[in-house]
CSV table of C-alpha atoms and ligand atoms in Angstrom, one decimal:
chain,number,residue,atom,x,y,z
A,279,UNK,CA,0.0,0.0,0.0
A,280,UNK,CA,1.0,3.9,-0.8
A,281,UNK,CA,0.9,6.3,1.7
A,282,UNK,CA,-2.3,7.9,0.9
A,283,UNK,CA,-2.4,11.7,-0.3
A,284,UNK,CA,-4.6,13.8,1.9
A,285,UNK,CA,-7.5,14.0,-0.9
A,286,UNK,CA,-7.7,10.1,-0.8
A,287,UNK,CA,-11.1,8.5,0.4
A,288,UNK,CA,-10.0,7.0,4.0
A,289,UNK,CA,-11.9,3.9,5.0
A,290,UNK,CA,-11.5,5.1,8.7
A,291,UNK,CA,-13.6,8.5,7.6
A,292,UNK,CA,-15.8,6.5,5.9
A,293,UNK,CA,-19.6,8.3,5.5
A,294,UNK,CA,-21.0,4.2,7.1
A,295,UNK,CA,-23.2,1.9,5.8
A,296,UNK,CA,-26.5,1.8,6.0
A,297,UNK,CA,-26.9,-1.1,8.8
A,298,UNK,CA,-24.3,-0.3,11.5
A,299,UNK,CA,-21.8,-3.0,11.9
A,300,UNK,CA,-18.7,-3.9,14.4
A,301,UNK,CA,-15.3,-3.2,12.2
A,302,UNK,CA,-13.5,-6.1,10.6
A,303,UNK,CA,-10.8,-7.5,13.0
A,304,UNK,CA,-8.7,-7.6,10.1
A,305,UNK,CA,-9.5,-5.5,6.9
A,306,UNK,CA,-10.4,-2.1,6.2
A,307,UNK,CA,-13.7,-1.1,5.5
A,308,UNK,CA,-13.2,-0.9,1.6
A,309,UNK,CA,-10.9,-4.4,1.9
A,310,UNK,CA,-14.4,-6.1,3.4
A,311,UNK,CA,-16.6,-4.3,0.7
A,312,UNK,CA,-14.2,-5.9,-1.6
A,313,UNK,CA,-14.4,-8.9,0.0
A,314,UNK,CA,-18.1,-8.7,0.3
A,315,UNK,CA,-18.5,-8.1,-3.8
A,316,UNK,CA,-16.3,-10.9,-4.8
A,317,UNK,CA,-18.5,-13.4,-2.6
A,318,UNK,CA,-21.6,-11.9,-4.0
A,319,UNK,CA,-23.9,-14.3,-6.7
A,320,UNK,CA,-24.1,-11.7,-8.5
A,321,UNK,CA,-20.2,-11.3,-9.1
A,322,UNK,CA,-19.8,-15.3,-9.9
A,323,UNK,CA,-22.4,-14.7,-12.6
A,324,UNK,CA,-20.6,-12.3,-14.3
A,325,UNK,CA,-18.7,-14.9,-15.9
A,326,UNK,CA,-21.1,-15.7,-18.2
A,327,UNK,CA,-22.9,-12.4,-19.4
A,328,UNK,CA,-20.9,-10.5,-22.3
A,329,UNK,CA,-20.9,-6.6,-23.2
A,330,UNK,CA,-20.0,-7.1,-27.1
A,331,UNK,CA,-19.8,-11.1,-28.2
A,332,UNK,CA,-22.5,-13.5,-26.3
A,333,UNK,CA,-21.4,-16.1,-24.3
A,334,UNK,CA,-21.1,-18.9,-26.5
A,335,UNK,CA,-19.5,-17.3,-29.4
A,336,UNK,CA,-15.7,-18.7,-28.1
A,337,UNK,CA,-13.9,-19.2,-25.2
A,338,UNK,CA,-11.3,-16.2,-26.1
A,339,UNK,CA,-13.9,-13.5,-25.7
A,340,UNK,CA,-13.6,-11.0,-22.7
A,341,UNK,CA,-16.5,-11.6,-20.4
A,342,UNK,CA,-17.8,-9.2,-17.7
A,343,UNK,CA,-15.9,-11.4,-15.2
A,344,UNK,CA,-12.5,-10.6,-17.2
A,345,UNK,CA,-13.4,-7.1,-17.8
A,346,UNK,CA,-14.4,-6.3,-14.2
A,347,UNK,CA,-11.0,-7.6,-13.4
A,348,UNK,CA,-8.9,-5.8,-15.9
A,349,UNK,CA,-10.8,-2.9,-14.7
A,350,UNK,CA,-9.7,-3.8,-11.3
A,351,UNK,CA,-6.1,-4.0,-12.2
A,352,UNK,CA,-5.8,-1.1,-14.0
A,353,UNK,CA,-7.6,1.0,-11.9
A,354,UNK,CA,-5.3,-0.1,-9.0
A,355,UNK,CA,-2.5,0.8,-10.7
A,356,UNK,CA,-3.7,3.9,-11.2
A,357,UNK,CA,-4.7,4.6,-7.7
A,358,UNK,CA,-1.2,3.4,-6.2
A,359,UNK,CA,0.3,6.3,-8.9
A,360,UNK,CA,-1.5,9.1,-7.4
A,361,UNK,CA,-1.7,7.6,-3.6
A,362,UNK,CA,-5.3,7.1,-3.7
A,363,UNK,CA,-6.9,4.2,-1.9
A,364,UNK,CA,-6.1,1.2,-3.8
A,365,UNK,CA,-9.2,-1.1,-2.0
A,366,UNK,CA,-11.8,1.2,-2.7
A,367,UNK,CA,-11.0,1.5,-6.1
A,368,UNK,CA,-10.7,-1.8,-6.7
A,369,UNK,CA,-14.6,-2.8,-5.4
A,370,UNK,CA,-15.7,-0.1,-7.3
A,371,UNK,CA,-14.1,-1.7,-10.2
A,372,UNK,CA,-15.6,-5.2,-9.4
A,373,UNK,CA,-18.8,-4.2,-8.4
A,374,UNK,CA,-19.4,-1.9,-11.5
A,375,UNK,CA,-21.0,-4.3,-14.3
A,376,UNK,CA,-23.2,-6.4,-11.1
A,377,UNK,CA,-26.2,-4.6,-12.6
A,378,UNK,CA,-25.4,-5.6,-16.3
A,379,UNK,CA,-28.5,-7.9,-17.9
A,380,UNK,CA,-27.7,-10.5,-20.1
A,381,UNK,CA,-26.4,-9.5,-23.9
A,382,UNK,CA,-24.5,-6.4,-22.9
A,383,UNK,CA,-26.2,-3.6,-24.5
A,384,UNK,CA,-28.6,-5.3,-26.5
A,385,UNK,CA,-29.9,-6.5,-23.3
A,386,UNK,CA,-29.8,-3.3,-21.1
A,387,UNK,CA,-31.9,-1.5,-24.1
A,388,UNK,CA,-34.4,-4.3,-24.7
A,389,UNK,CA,-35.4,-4.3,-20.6
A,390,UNK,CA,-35.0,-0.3,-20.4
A,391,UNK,CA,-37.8,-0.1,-23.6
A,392,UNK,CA,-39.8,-3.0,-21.7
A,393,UNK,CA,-39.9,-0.9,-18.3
A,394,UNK,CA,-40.6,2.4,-20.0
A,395,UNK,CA,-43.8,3.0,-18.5
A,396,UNK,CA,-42.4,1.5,-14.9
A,397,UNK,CA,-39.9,3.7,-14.6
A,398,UNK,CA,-37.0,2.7,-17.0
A,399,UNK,CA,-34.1,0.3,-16.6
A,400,UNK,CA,-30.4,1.6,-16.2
A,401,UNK,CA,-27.6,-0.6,-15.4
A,402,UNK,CA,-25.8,1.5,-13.1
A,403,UNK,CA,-29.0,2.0,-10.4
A,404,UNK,CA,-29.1,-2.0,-11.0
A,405,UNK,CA,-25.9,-2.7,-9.5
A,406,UNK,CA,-26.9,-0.3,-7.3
A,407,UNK,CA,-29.3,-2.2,-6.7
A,408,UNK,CA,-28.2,-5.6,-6.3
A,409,UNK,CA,-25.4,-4.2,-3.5
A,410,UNK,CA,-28.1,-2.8,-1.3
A,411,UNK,CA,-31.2,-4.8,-1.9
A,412,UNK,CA,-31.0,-8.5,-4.1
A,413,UNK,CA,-28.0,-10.0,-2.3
A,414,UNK,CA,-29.7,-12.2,0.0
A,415,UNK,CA,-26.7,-13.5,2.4
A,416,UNK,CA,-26.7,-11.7,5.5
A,417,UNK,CA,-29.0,-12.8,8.5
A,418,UNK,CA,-29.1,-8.9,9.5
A,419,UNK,CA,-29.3,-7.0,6.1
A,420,UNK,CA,-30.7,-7.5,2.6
A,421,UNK,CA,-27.8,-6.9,0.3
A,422,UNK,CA,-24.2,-6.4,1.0
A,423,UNK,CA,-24.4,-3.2,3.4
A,424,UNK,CA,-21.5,-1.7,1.6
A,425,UNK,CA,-19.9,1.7,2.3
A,426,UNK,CA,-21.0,4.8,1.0
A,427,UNK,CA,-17.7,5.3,-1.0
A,428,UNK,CA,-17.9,2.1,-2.9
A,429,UNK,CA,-22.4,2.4,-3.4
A,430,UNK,CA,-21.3,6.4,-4.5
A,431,UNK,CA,-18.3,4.6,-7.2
A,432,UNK,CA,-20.9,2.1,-8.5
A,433,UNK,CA,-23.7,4.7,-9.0
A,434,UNK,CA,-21.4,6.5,-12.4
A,435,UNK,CA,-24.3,8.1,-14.1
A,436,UNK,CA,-27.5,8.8,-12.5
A,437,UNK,CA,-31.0,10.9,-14.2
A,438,UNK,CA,-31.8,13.6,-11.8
A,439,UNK,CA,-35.7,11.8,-11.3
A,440,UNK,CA,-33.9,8.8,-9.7
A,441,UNK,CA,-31.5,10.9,-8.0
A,442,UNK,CA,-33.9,12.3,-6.2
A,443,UNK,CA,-35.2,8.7,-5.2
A,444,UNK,CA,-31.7,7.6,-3.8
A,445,UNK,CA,-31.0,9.7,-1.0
A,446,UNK,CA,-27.3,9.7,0.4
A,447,UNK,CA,-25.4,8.6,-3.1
A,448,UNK,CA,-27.9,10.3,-5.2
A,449,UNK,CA,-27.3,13.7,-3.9
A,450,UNK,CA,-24.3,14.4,-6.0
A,451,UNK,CA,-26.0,14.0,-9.1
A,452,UNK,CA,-28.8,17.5,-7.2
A,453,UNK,CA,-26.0,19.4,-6.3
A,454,UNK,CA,-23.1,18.4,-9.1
A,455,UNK,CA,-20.8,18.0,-7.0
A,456,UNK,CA,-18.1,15.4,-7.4
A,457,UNK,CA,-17.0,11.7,-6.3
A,458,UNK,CA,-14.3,10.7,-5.0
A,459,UNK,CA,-11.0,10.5,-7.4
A,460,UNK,CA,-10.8,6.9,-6.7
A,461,UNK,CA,-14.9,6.5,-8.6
A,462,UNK,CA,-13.4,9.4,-10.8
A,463,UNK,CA,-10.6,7.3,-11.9
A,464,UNK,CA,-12.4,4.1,-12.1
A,465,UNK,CA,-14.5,5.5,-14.4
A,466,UNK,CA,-11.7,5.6,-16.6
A,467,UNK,CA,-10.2,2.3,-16.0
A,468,UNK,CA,-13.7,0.8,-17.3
A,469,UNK,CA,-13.3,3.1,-20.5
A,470,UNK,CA,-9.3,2.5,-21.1
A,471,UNK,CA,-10.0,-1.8,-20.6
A,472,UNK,CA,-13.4,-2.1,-23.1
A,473,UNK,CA,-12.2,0.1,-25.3
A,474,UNK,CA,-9.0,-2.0,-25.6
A,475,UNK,CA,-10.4,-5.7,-25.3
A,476,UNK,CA,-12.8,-4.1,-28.0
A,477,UNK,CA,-10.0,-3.9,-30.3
A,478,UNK,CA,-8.2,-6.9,-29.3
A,479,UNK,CA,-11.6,-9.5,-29.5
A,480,UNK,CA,-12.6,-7.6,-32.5
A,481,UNK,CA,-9.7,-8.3,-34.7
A,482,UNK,CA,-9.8,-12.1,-32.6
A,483,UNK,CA,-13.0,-12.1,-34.3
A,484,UNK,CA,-12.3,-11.2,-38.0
A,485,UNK,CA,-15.1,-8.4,-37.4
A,486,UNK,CA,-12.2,-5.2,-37.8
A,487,UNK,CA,-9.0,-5.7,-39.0
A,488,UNK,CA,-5.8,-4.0,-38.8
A,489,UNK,CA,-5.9,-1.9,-41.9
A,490,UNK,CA,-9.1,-0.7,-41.0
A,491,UNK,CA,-7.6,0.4,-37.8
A,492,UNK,CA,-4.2,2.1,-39.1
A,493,UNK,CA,-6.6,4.7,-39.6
A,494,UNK,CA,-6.7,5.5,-35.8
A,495,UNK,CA,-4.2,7.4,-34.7
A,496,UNK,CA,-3.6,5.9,-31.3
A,497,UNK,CA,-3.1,2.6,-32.5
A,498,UNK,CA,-1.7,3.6,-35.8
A,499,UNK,CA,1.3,5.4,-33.9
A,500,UNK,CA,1.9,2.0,-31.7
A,501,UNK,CA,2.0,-0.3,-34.6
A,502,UNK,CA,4.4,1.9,-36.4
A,503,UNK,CA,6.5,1.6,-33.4
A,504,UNK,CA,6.0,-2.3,-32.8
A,505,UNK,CA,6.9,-2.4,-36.9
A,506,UNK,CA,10.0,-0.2,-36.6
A,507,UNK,CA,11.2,-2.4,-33.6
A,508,UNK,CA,10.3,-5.8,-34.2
A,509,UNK,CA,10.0,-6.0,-38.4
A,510,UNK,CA,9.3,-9.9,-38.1
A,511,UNK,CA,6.8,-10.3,-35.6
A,512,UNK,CA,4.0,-12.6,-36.3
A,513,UNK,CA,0.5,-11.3,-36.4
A,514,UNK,CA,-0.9,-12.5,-32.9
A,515,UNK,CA,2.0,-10.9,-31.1
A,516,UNK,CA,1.8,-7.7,-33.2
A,517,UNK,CA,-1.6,-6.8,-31.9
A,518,UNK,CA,-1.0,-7.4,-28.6
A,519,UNK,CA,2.2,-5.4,-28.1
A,520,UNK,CA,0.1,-2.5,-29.9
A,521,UNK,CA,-2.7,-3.0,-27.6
A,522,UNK,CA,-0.4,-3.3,-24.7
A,523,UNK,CA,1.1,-0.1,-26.1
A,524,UNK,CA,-2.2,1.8,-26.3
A,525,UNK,CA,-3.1,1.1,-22.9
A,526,UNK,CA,0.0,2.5,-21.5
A,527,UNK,CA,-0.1,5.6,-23.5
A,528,UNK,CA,-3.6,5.8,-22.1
A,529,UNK,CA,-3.1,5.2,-18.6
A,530,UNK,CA,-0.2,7.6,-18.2
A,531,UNK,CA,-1.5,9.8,-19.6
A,532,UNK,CA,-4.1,10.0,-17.5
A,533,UNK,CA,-1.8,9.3,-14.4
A,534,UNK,CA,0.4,12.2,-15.7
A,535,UNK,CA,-2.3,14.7,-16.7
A,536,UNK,CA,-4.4,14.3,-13.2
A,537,UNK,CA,-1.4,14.2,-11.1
A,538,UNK,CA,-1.4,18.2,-12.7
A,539,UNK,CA,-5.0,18.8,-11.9
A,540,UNK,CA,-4.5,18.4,-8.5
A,541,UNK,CA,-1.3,20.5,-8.1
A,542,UNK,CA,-3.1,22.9,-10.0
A,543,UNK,CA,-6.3,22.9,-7.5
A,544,UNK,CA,-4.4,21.7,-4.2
A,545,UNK,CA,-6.6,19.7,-2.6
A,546,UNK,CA,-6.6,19.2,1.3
A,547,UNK,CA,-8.9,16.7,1.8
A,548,UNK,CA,-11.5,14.9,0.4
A,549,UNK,CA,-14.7,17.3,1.2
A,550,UNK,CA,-12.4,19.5,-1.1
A,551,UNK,CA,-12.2,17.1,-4.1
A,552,UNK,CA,-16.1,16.9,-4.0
A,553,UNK,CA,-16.6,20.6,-4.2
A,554,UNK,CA,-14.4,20.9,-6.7
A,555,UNK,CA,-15.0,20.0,-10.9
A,556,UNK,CA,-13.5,16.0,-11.9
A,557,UNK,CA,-9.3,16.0,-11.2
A,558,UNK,CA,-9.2,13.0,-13.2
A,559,UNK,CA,-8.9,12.9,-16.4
A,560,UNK,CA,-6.9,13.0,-19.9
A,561,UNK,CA,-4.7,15.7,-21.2
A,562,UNK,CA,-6.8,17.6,-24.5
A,563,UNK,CA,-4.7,15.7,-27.3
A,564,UNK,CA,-4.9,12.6,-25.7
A,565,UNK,CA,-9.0,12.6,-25.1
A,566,UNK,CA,-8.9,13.3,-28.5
A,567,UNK,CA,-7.3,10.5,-29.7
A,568,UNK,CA,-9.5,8.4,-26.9
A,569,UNK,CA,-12.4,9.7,-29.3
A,570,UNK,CA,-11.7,8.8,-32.1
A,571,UNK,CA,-10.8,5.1,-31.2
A,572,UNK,CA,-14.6,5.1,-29.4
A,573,UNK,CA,-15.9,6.2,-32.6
A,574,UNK,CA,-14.3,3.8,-34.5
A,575,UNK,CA,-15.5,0.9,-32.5
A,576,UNK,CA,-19.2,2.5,-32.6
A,577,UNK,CA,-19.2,2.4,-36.4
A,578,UNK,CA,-17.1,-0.7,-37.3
A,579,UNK,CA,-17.8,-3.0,-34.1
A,580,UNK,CA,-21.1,-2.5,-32.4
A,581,UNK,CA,-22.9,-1.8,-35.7
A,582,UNK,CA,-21.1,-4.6,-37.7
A,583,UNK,CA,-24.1,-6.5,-39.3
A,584,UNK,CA,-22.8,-9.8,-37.3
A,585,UNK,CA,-23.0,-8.1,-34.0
A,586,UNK,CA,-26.5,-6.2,-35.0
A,587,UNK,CA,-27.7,-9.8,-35.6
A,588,UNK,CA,-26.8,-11.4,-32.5
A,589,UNK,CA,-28.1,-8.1,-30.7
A,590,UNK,CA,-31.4,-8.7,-32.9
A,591,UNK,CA,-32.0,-11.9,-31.4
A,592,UNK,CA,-30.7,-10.7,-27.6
A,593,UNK,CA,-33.6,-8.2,-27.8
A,594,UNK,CA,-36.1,-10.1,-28.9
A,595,UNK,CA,-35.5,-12.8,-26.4
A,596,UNK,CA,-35.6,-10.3,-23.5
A,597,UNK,CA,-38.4,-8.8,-24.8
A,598,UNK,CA,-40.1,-12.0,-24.9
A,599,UNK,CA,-39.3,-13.1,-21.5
A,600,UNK,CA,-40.5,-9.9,-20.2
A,601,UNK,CA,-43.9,-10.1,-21.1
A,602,UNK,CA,-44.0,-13.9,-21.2
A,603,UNK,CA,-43.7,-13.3,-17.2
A,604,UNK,CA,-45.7,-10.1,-17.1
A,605,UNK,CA,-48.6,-11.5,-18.4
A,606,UNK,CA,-48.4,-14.5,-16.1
A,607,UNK,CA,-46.3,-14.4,-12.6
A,608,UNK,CA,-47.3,-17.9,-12.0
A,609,UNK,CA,-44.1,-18.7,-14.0
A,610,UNK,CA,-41.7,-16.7,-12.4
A,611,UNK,CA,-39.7,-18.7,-9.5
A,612,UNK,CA,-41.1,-18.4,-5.8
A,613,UNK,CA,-39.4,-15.6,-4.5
A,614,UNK,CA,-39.7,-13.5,-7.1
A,615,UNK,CA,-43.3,-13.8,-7.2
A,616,UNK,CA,-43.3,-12.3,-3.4
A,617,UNK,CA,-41.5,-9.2,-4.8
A,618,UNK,CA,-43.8,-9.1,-7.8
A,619,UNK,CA,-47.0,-8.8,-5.6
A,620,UNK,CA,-45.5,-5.4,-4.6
A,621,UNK,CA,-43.8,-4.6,-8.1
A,622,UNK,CA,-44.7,-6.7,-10.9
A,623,UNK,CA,-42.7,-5.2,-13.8
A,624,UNK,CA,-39.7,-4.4,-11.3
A,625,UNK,CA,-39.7,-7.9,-9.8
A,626,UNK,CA,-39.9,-9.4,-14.0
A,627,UNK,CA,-36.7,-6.8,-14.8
A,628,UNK,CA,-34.8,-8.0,-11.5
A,629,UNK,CA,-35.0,-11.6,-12.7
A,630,UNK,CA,-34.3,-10.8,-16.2
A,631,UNK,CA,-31.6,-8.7,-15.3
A,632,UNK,CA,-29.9,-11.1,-13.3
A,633,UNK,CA,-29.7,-14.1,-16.2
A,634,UNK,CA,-26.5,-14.7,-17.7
A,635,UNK,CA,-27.2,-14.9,-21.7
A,636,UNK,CA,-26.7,-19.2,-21.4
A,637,UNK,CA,-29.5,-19.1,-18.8
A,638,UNK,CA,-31.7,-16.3,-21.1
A,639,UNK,CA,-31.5,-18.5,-23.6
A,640,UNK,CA,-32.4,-21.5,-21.8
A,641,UNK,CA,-35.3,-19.8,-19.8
A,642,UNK,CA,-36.4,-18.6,-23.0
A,643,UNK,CA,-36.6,-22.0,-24.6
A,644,UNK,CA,-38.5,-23.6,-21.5
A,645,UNK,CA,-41.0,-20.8,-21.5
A,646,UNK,CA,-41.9,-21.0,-25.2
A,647,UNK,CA,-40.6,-24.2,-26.5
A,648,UNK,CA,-43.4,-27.4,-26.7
A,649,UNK,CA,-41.1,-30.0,-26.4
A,650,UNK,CA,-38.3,-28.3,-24.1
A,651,UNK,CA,-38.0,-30.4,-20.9
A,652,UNK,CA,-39.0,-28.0,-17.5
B,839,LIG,MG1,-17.6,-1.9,-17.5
């Protein structure tokens, strides 16, 4: 461990949780939310929902499992460079995709346009969600009681109407103030490792290819250097020494570029980081860059025809599962029937949400196949 700045989140000042508890014997409060996450059903299923290639596609794919934990590393890193608390950010980082549905974004959309008229569905109040309500482990809380440091890093974005339902970590999003640099800088670490893996399971994939991508500056200028240095290097090991490249130039960048914010703005202490506009972040040129390599993965990634198809079908099975259980809760399991007799369409989203895409599918098949066995 670093010795923290002054600005860093300290689990000792920690705003609490919810249900008060005795301290941990032997871990800091953001060490036991950690602990907490990783324990959590939620977490274990993350091993089998995707953001950008379903589950079943290969076994090379990043999952949200993987992600979450190249998140986790990077955002570390990160928060060791600038002494910020290297616990927090790292359940920040595994707790932030707990919310995802199944099918990445295909998924999220589907349920969000299935819940318009109950209040919507957004990814980040569902892992919310599942930390301080659907974990059902402890005999004296539902969900995983976590601090208010970690539940403020998972909640990223937030509409002010469901702010205003949130209380304690919706309150920054009312009075725009800021998070801590540790959920600041997480943040990032989410961006700089999908964008990335993006690249790297894309061109795994055959969906981009390398020529297309010379046409991005950020990785152009790495595979020029790779070239120049290694003339002979086989194609496998080319893209991941430019990837590896990219990332670097990234994260230093960033390191490098807040590490002048906060001289600039001299921070004393955390209440000061909060009332003052996001330290973290990258220097002009480089968010420029970061730009241009998010718009090229928009156009020639998520829209390629292959992925639109698989998202096609994604959408149409959660769209079918949702009002395959809406119009009958007889079929949903036993517990979530209890919930549903006080919120039907929010009790269907919390069980949809919480399928991995294998399961989705299989649900899907049980509920509207003849011959499928129960
Ligand atoms: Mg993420």
């Amino acid at each position: 461990m670093n010795s923290l700045a002054p600005y860093a989140a300290h689990p000792a000042q920690s705003l609490g949780r919810h249900f008060d508890e005795l301290p941990s014997e032997t871990r800091n409060a953001f060490q036991r939310d950690r602990d907490r996450i990783i324990h959590s059903t939620a977490f274990r299923r993350l091993e089998y929902k995707t953001q950008v290639f379903v589950n079943h596609e290969g076994d090379l794919f990043r999952t949200r499992l993987t992600h979450s934990l190249e998140v986790a590393q990077m955002a570390r890193g990160i928060a060791r460079t600038l002494n910020l608390h290297e616990d927090l950010t790292e359940a920040i980082a595994l707790a932030h995709d707990l919310g995802h549905t199944p099918f990445g974004h295909a998924g999220q959309d589907a349920l969000n346009e299935c819940m318009r008229d109950f209040g919507g569905f957004e990814h980040n109040l569902q892992s919310l969600r599942v930390v301080d309500q659907l974990e059902l482990r402890y005999a004296d809380f539902d969900g995983l009681n976590l601090t208010f440091e970690v539940r403020e890093g998972i909640l990223k974005h937030c509409a002010i109407k469901h702010a205003k339902l949130l209380g304690d970590v919706g309150q920054r999003f009312l009075d725009k103030t800021s998070p801590s640099l540790e959920a600041q800088l997480t943040n990032y670490a989410d961006e700089i490792a999908y964008n990335n893996h993006d690249i790297d399971d894309g061109l795994r994939s055959g969906l981009i290819t390398i020529e297309q991508l010379s046409k991005v500056e950020l990785f152009a200028k790495n595979l020029a250097e790779v070239k120049s240095k290694y003339p002979a290097l086989e194609q496998k090991r080319l893209i991941h020494e430019t990837v590896r490249r990219m990332i670097n130039t990234l994260v230093v960048d960033l390191c490098t570029h807040s590490a002048q914010n906060i001289t600039q703005h001299q921070p004393q202490s955390i209440a000061d980081i909060r009332k003052l506009p996001p330290l973290i972040g990258f220097s002009s040129e480089i968010a420029a860059q970061n730009l241009k390599l998010k718009q090229f993965l928009r156009k020639n990634l998520y829209q390629h025809y292959k992925v639109n198809r698989m998202s096609a079908k994604a959408a149409r099975i959660v769209r079918e599962l949702f009002a395959g259980f809406f119009e009958n809760v007889g079929l949903l399991p036993n517990d979530f029937q209890v919930s549903a007799e006080i919120d039907k369409a929010r009790a269907v989203a919390d069980y949809i949400a919480g399928m991995t895409d294998r399961f989705a599918i299989r649900e899907h098949r049980k509920l509207f196949t003849v011959e499928e066995y129960l």
